[in-house]
């Protein structure tokens, strides 16, 4: 199913446009000011799986949710579990307290412990934050179809490098945690998207970053069109990969001052965007949404009992719900469009999405392409 | 936008087919043996709203979840809240204990108290069940765009009649609770659908019944196709109705022996089907899913501490997730396809879906119609 | 076990003091400015139970959570379920949105529907609030040991009278919803208590109102002393009542500006106070906590997207947790100390707490009584 | 406040008896057949804190929840969060799926990542379990008052040794994770207790293990008696320790076949036992309960869609609720009674409970001591 296409382009560059709201400057989660993304890719060896040794097809992505000292100026956040077959760590405290105080790492399932440990070391000893306690947030998908997961190949230095490499702009597809991941039986990984909102004259941004690892080819829909069925014909080259399980991590950021309750409601709408790409969220899938706001910070008011702050009124939430759904859908498409074919352990191979064929299918379905992203 | 079409046909009769699993004999929730559905429609008066007097455009639907004495042989159940702007009653106990012991009523928002009261009276005095305590489950959507909701026009005798009228087979559209409801700016109401599953040689049924009252025209998708945008052109005749708020009640029944935990996971997949019809679940919407199993009952084992029973293994859940999503999507379509134009208070009018125009739009989009439902 | 004591005195008047924080002026939930409490008692007939006719031992309590129009200026609130064998209504929306917009009614289990209906009528037609939608909050315990619950004897006029009678100050014991309720095999019902807090120079109030209906005599502890075991000796006169099931409703109000999340955390600490009175929260018990703040209101900011408001900092919560636990414990004691012996259907009789005997038991246990409440 | 007492005895040996149900043979969680507990203590260095170097006062406890291969035969489990200021890992999946598949580790907060990683390595490479995925469950309290937490001194070899050392019987007090922990301003740590139940002729066991790190001296109650107030007099030697935050981990095991829902209800009753020791669960406290059953296992039924199994009927739960509360209370007392005075970093010192003084206080309060545990 592979095609000889040149450099990959994002879904929007192919004329696909999700929803009616416009994207931010980079159509990326880093369009939310203060959000930075870094990644380290680990690709080594080939051939049969030797548990603990390789081949290695994994990585780590680091997302700084806001600028400055996150421990002293915590970031309001909420989590929503679509399906909890998941080993993510740090979420009990996010659920109770409604904030995060570390960068968010995404990685392969069994690297979570090492990444959490490295994140503490980095923040304590490289940044001088904390020393008392710290709640590292590490999200995961399972890259075992391509990767030697038993080897837990993401080490301290990779975490440090991912954190240090963070910048505005997002490398998509086989980047960081996305190196070994799949998406609807194709190669997937990291994808991102953003939306600009105008609420009664006030501009706000919403951004999404996903690490995809879910879905079966037959279910794939592109902006509603059943592309998966058409691509599959009678056979499903990715069926083996599908049986290796699923998962998706969805991060949603906004600069609007949303309360924890509102962030949770926004996080829940990621399900709508995810569902529109076709999956029903398998029973073996860990599908977790983490949403946060950079619109205010949580700080001790010193000698005062109370803090005064600004929050979006509940009556203004609907555009944010729409943005969360649309960004999630488009971020998933970008993961598909930007990932490159990858061969991993035991010759397992995930093909990149045949974007040309997909375009042809969309054309046959009367899809109304847009000239410009 | 109205068209002079004859008797209404269900979505499947127009060649629309949702998902790959086949429907049950009636493509209705009553394909799950023991499930019965009744309804009473209340349509009286016209002209300006006189709060407390009319006009009346409301009703009550009654769903018997299983056969026999529900108090002595309780029915395992679970609830999922998609968005909780909702006045449904009885759900605290379902969440804690995992069972229901009454028929489920669906009605207009402000009728909930009267319906709960009438349901107790019916079960105590007409059936002789209980006398000690009882947890009436009453679900609701808000029909105030057409109806005088302040009048709480559903009375004791209507509830009794709805319960007594219950039978296999479901009247869709403007039936019972559906009389005053909308759907994507059109007239909506009751819809239903079902699926047949074969799990390792064992046949099971999944059925869904919805009472729709959510959605804006522009968002409507039919099996992925953006029909709403096309229908709307530049204008939205239902915009006023949209501002009156939303909601959807989704009931899912199965004869497979699912645990409370599994039923909750199945209930969550209704979101996927709902999302595929286009909505992002507005902040003013009460969207509640109630799922139950007729595959076993909860009874006191007398002089034994334990009960022995059969449960589906978690590894067999995916076909049920798919069925829940597909049935929900198709039940919403059926509510649209089967509802008739209705004029209510203050001349408010909800048009029925122009099924011919929709077919034309689908054709232009290259939609692959199916010969047979 | 009955004693010929004179007018009942509250626990504090007997020298019992719970916790180190001092009470408000009335040691009642109405010490929180704006909170008002009313009640209607229904006591009619005697002799054998005739389901639907009597004898009647029930009532309704009405709690206005704050002053002014609650629909236009909603009251932030949270709910916590200790054990959810409960038919309370209105809680789905409180959980989702974090506010209430009606007075709170408490009544016998099967009166919930009628009370919810009457509450809507009162607010629409007597107050002119709403007309669009409304989420009535009605809490319940099961008074069937004394009362003909099948009769649902609380009518529209009783609800109206309870709402109209609301005032500062709380009648305890056999008042309103408390008429038919029990507590650790004795007569129980309504109890209340409050605490004054000083947070960095800012004064705040916390108040609690309970409607008790839980507990077995043997488990009763008064400020830690195992009074129940001593009172019981070998026999348990209330064993029959115990088998009739349990429940407790706990309302907690504060004028501190707590967020919904903080209110939920405060609500959870009611469990601690409840547990200190001895119960383990039976499997048949409906134990629900509703907490709210009068410290700010939720209003539409009109042409602004955001609202600016003051919230307590999380680091100041511990005194509120302590107050919630202590008030709950003391309110339960007050329900015991203030309730009077009541005989109901079928000669069922609940004795009032023998306060003199309890004092003697406490003295033998070396309890340090306090001179002044 | 230190006294020159000899070898420490458990609370029951001092004549304190919690609740009416009798303990198992060892009055320990390992009275539940199949449960094994191991521990490694780490005590090194003294003097001023050098972050990352020492002094070391920490450790790791390992609890095998059931016999045999936990990955192939998973153990039904549930989690309850009393207050979620907690960095425990693995709980998202327990909440979703209702089972655990690894031993449970307990350790100091910042060791969680390393312990999770070591647990995976142990199970994969020493046991040959899994290789596909694994959900390590690691619980934590913060031992920073005595320990250099930044050093994360628990290493791979310590985890392996704790796992390998597991046996029936539990070392209490300063053992494993308990080395650096406190309890009501005294030295605390590991405690355990159990109960024997007879349900309609069937014998069952319930056991509890706690790792305490919560509570302020003034709040301490021993079986209801306000011992903390008496011990404190005017001063509180542990105030500094209190400000270092709190937490408690509570594990509850039973051999009765409880469903996930029932286990969660049982887990919630740990709050009742905890509350009876005096705390109100501080806002800075991570208080997590994990409950499981060894009464059945979760296995794939191969070519069958369903599994047949035995579950306790809901109507038999109350004795389990009582056992959970009582065991938790007694396990906390045992942690206090068995811990030894410990001096850690910067000369920080936690005194052991002065058991003789406590006995004198209880005597003055007329406490009825029991001859035999």
Coordinates of C-alpha atoms in Angstrom, one line a residue, chain D residues 107-363:
Chain D
X107 CA 7.8 3.5 49.4
X108 CA 8.8 7.1 49.8
X109 CA 7.2 9.5 47.4
X110 CA 10.0 10.2 45.0
X111 CA 11.0 6.5 44.8
X112 CA 7.8 5.7 42.9
X113 CA 9.3 5.8 39.4
X114 CA 12.4 3.7 40.3
X115 CA 10.2 1.2 42.1
X116 CA 7.8 0.9 39.2
X117 CA 10.7 0.3 36.8
X118 CA 12.3 -2.3 39.1
X119 CA 9.0 -4.1 39.5
X120 CA 8.6 -4.5 35.8
X121 CA 12.2 -5.8 35.5
X122 CA 11.6 -8.3 38.3
X123 CA 8.4 -9.7 36.9
X124 CA 9.7 -9.8 33.3
X125 CA 13.2 -11.1 33.8
X126 CA 13.1 -12.9 37.2
X127 CA 9.6 -14.4 36.8
X128 CA 9.1 -14.4 33.1
X129 CA 5.6 -12.8 33.4
X130 CA 4.2 -10.5 30.7
X131 CA 6.7 -9.1 28.2
X132 CA 3.7 -7.4 26.5
X133 CA 2.6 -4.9 29.0
X134 CA 2.3 -4.6 32.8
X135 CA 0.7 -2.2 35.2
X136 CA 3.0 -1.7 38.2
X137 CA 1.1 -0.5 41.3
X138 CA 3.3 1.6 43.6
X139 CA 1.9 3.5 46.6
X140 CA 3.7 6.2 48.5
X141 CA 4.0 8.5 51.5
X142 CA 6.4 11.3 51.9
X143 CA 9.2 10.6 54.4
X144 CA 11.0 13.9 53.9
X145 CA 10.9 14.9 57.6
X146 CA 13.6 12.4 58.3
X147 CA 14.9 11.4 54.9
X148 CA 16.8 12.8 51.9
X149 CA 13.9 12.3 49.5
X150 CA 15.7 14.0 46.6
X151 CA 18.1 11.0 46.7
X152 CA 15.5 8.4 45.7
X153 CA 17.6 5.9 47.6
X154 CA 15.5 2.9 46.9
X155 CA 17.2 1.0 44.1
X156 CA 16.5 -2.0 41.9
X157 CA 18.2 -4.4 44.2
X158 CA 16.2 -3.2 47.2
X159 CA 12.9 -3.8 45.3
X160 CA 14.1 -7.2 44.3
X161 CA 15.1 -8.0 47.9
X162 CA 11.7 -6.8 49.3
X163 CA 9.9 -8.9 46.8
X164 CA 12.0 -12.0 47.5
X165 CA 11.8 -11.6 51.3
X166 CA 8.0 -11.7 51.3
X167 CA 6.4 -14.1 53.7
X168 CA 3.4 -14.6 55.9
X169 CA 3.7 -12.3 58.9
X170 CA 4.3 -8.6 58.9
X171 CA 7.1 -6.6 60.5
X172 CA 5.5 -3.4 61.8
X173 CA 6.6 0.1 62.7
X174 CA 10.0 1.2 61.1
X175 CA 9.9 -1.5 58.5
X176 CA 10.3 -1.1 54.7
X177 CA 8.3 1.9 53.6
X178 CA 7.6 2.6 57.3
X179 CA 11.3 3.5 58.1
X180 CA 10.9 7.2 57.7
X181 CA 7.1 7.7 58.3
X182 CA 5.3 9.3 61.2
X183 CA 1.8 9.1 62.8
X184 CA 0.1 11.8 64.8
X185 CA 3.5 13.5 65.4
X186 CA 5.0 10.3 66.7
X187 CA 7.1 7.7 64.8
X188 CA 4.7 5.6 62.8
X189 CA 5.1 3.4 59.7
X190 CA 3.7 -0.1 58.9
X191 CA 0.8 -1.5 60.9
X192 CA -1.5 -4.4 60.2
X193 CA -4.6 -6.2 61.6
X194 CA -7.2 -8.8 60.5
X195 CA -10.6 -10.1 61.3
X196 CA -12.4 -13.4 61.0
X197 CA -15.9 -13.4 59.7
X198 CA -18.6 -16.1 59.6
X199 CA -21.2 -15.4 56.9
X200 CA -24.1 -17.9 57.1
X201 CA -21.6 -20.6 58.0
X202 CA -18.9 -19.7 55.5
X203 CA -15.7 -18.4 57.1
X204 CA -13.9 -15.4 55.5
X205 CA -10.9 -13.3 56.4
X206 CA -10.3 -9.6 56.1
X207 CA -6.9 -8.1 56.6
X208 CA -5.5 -4.6 56.5
X209 CA -2.0 -3.2 56.1
X210 CA -1.3 0.5 56.5
X211 CA 1.7 2.8 56.0
X212 CA 0.9 5.8 58.2
X213 CA 2.3 9.3 57.7
X214 CA -0.6 11.5 58.7
X215 CA -2.1 13.2 61.7
X216 CA -1.3 15.8 64.4
X217 CA -0.8 14.9 68.0
X218 CA -3.7 17.0 69.3
X219 CA -6.1 14.9 67.2
X220 CA -5.0 11.5 68.3
X221 CA -7.8 9.3 69.7
X222 CA -7.2 5.7 71.0
X223 CA -10.5 3.8 70.7
X224 CA -12.3 7.0 71.1
X225 CA -10.3 8.5 74.0
X226 CA -8.7 11.8 73.3
X227 CA -5.2 10.7 74.1
X228 CA -3.5 13.3 72.0
X229 CA -4.9 16.3 73.9
X230 CA -3.8 14.7 77.2
X231 CA -0.3 13.8 75.9
X232 CA 0.3 17.2 74.4
X233 CA -0.3 19.3 77.4
X234 CA 0.5 22.8 76.2
X235 CA 3.2 21.9 73.7
X236 CA 3.5 19.8 70.6
X237 CA 6.9 18.4 70.0
X238 CA 5.9 17.1 66.6
X239 CA 4.6 20.3 65.2
X240 CA 7.5 20.6 62.8
X241 CA 6.9 17.1 61.5
X242 CA 3.2 17.9 61.0
X243 CA 4.0 20.7 58.7
X244 CA 5.9 18.3 56.5
X245 CA 2.6 17.0 55.3
X246 CA 0.8 13.7 55.6
X247 CA -0.5 10.6 53.9
X248 CA -1.7 7.1 54.6
X249 CA -1.7 4.1 52.4
X250 CA -4.4 1.5 53.3
X251 CA -4.4 -2.0 51.8
X252 CA -7.4 -4.3 52.5
X253 CA -7.5 -7.9 51.4
X254 CA -10.2 -10.5 51.7
X255 CA -10.7 -14.1 50.6
X256 CA -14.4 -13.5 50.1
X257 CA -15.4 -13.3 46.5
X258 CA -16.2 -9.6 46.3
X259 CA -16.9 -7.9 43.0
X260 CA -15.0 -4.8 42.0
X261 CA -18.0 -2.7 43.1
X262 CA -18.2 -4.4 46.5
X263 CA -14.4 -4.0 47.0
X264 CA -14.8 -0.3 46.3
X265 CA -17.5 0.0 48.9
X266 CA -15.4 -1.9 51.4
X267 CA -12.4 0.3 50.6
X268 CA -14.5 3.4 51.4
X269 CA -15.1 2.1 54.9
X270 CA -11.4 2.5 55.7
X271 CA -12.2 6.1 56.0
X272 CA -14.4 5.3 59.0
X273 CA -11.6 3.6 60.8
X274 CA -9.1 6.3 59.9
X275 CA -11.5 9.0 61.1
X276 CA -12.0 7.3 64.4
X277 CA -8.2 7.7 65.1
X278 CA -8.9 11.5 65.0
X279 CA -7.7 12.9 61.7
X280 CA -9.8 15.0 59.4
X281 CA -7.6 14.1 56.4
X282 CA -5.5 17.2 55.7
X283 CA -5.5 19.1 52.4
X284 CA -1.9 18.1 51.9
X285 CA -2.5 14.4 52.5
X286 CA -2.4 11.6 50.0
X287 CA -4.8 9.0 51.5
X288 CA -5.4 6.0 49.2
X289 CA -7.1 2.7 49.8
X290 CA -6.6 -0.3 47.7
X291 CA -8.8 -3.4 48.3
X292 CA -8.6 -6.8 46.6
X293 CA -10.1 -10.2 46.8
X294 CA -8.3 -13.6 46.6
X295 CA -11.7 -15.3 46.4
X296 CA -11.6 -15.6 42.6
X297 CA -9.2 -14.7 39.7
X298 CA -9.7 -13.1 36.4
X299 CA -8.6 -15.4 33.6
X300 CA -9.4 -15.7 29.9
X301 CA -12.0 -18.5 29.4
X302 CA -10.5 -19.5 26.0
X303 CA -13.1 -20.5 23.6
X304 CA -16.0 -19.4 25.7
X305 CA -17.5 -15.9 25.7
X306 CA -18.4 -16.1 29.4
X307 CA -17.0 -17.1 32.8
X308 CA -19.0 -18.5 35.6
X309 CA -18.2 -17.4 39.1
X310 CA -19.3 -16.9 42.6
X311 CA -19.8 -13.5 44.2
X312 CA -20.9 -12.4 47.6
X313 CA -24.5 -11.2 47.7
X314 CA -24.7 -7.4 48.4
X315 CA -26.9 -8.2 51.4
X316 CA -24.0 -9.8 53.2
X317 CA -21.6 -6.8 53.0
X318 CA -22.1 -5.1 56.3
X319 CA -19.7 -7.4 58.3
X320 CA -17.0 -6.6 55.7
X321 CA -17.6 -2.9 56.0
X322 CA -17.2 -3.2 59.8
X323 CA -14.1 -5.3 59.4
X324 CA -12.5 -2.8 57.0
X325 CA -13.1 0.1 59.5
X326 CA -12.0 -1.9 62.5
X327 CA -8.9 -3.3 60.9
X328 CA -7.8 0.1 59.6
X329 CA -8.2 1.6 63.0
X330 CA -6.3 -1.2 64.7
X331 CA -3.6 -1.3 62.0
X332 CA -2.9 2.4 62.6
X333 CA -2.7 1.8 66.4
X334 CA -0.2 -1.1 65.7
X335 CA 1.9 1.2 63.6
X336 CA 2.1 3.6 66.6
X337 CA 2.7 0.9 69.2
X338 CA 5.4 -0.9 67.2
X339 CA 7.4 2.0 65.8
X340 CA 10.7 2.9 67.4
X341 CA 12.1 6.4 67.9
X342 CA 14.1 7.5 64.9
X343 CA 16.4 10.4 64.3
X344 CA 17.0 11.5 60.7
X345 CA 18.3 14.4 58.7
X346 CA 19.1 17.7 60.3
X347 CA 18.6 16.1 63.7
X348 CA 14.9 15.7 63.0
X349 CA 13.6 13.2 65.5
X350 CA 10.3 11.3 65.8
X351 CA 9.6 9.8 69.2
X352 CA 7.9 6.4 69.6
X353 CA 4.5 6.4 71.2
X354 CA 4.9 6.4 75.0
X355 CA 2.8 3.4 75.5
X356 CA 2.9 3.5 79.3
X357 CA 1.7 7.0 79.5
X358 CA -1.0 6.2 77.0
X359 CA -2.1 3.3 79.2
X360 CA -2.3 5.7 82.2
X361 CA -4.4 8.1 80.2
X362 CA -6.8 5.4 79.1
X363 CA -7.0 4.1 82.7

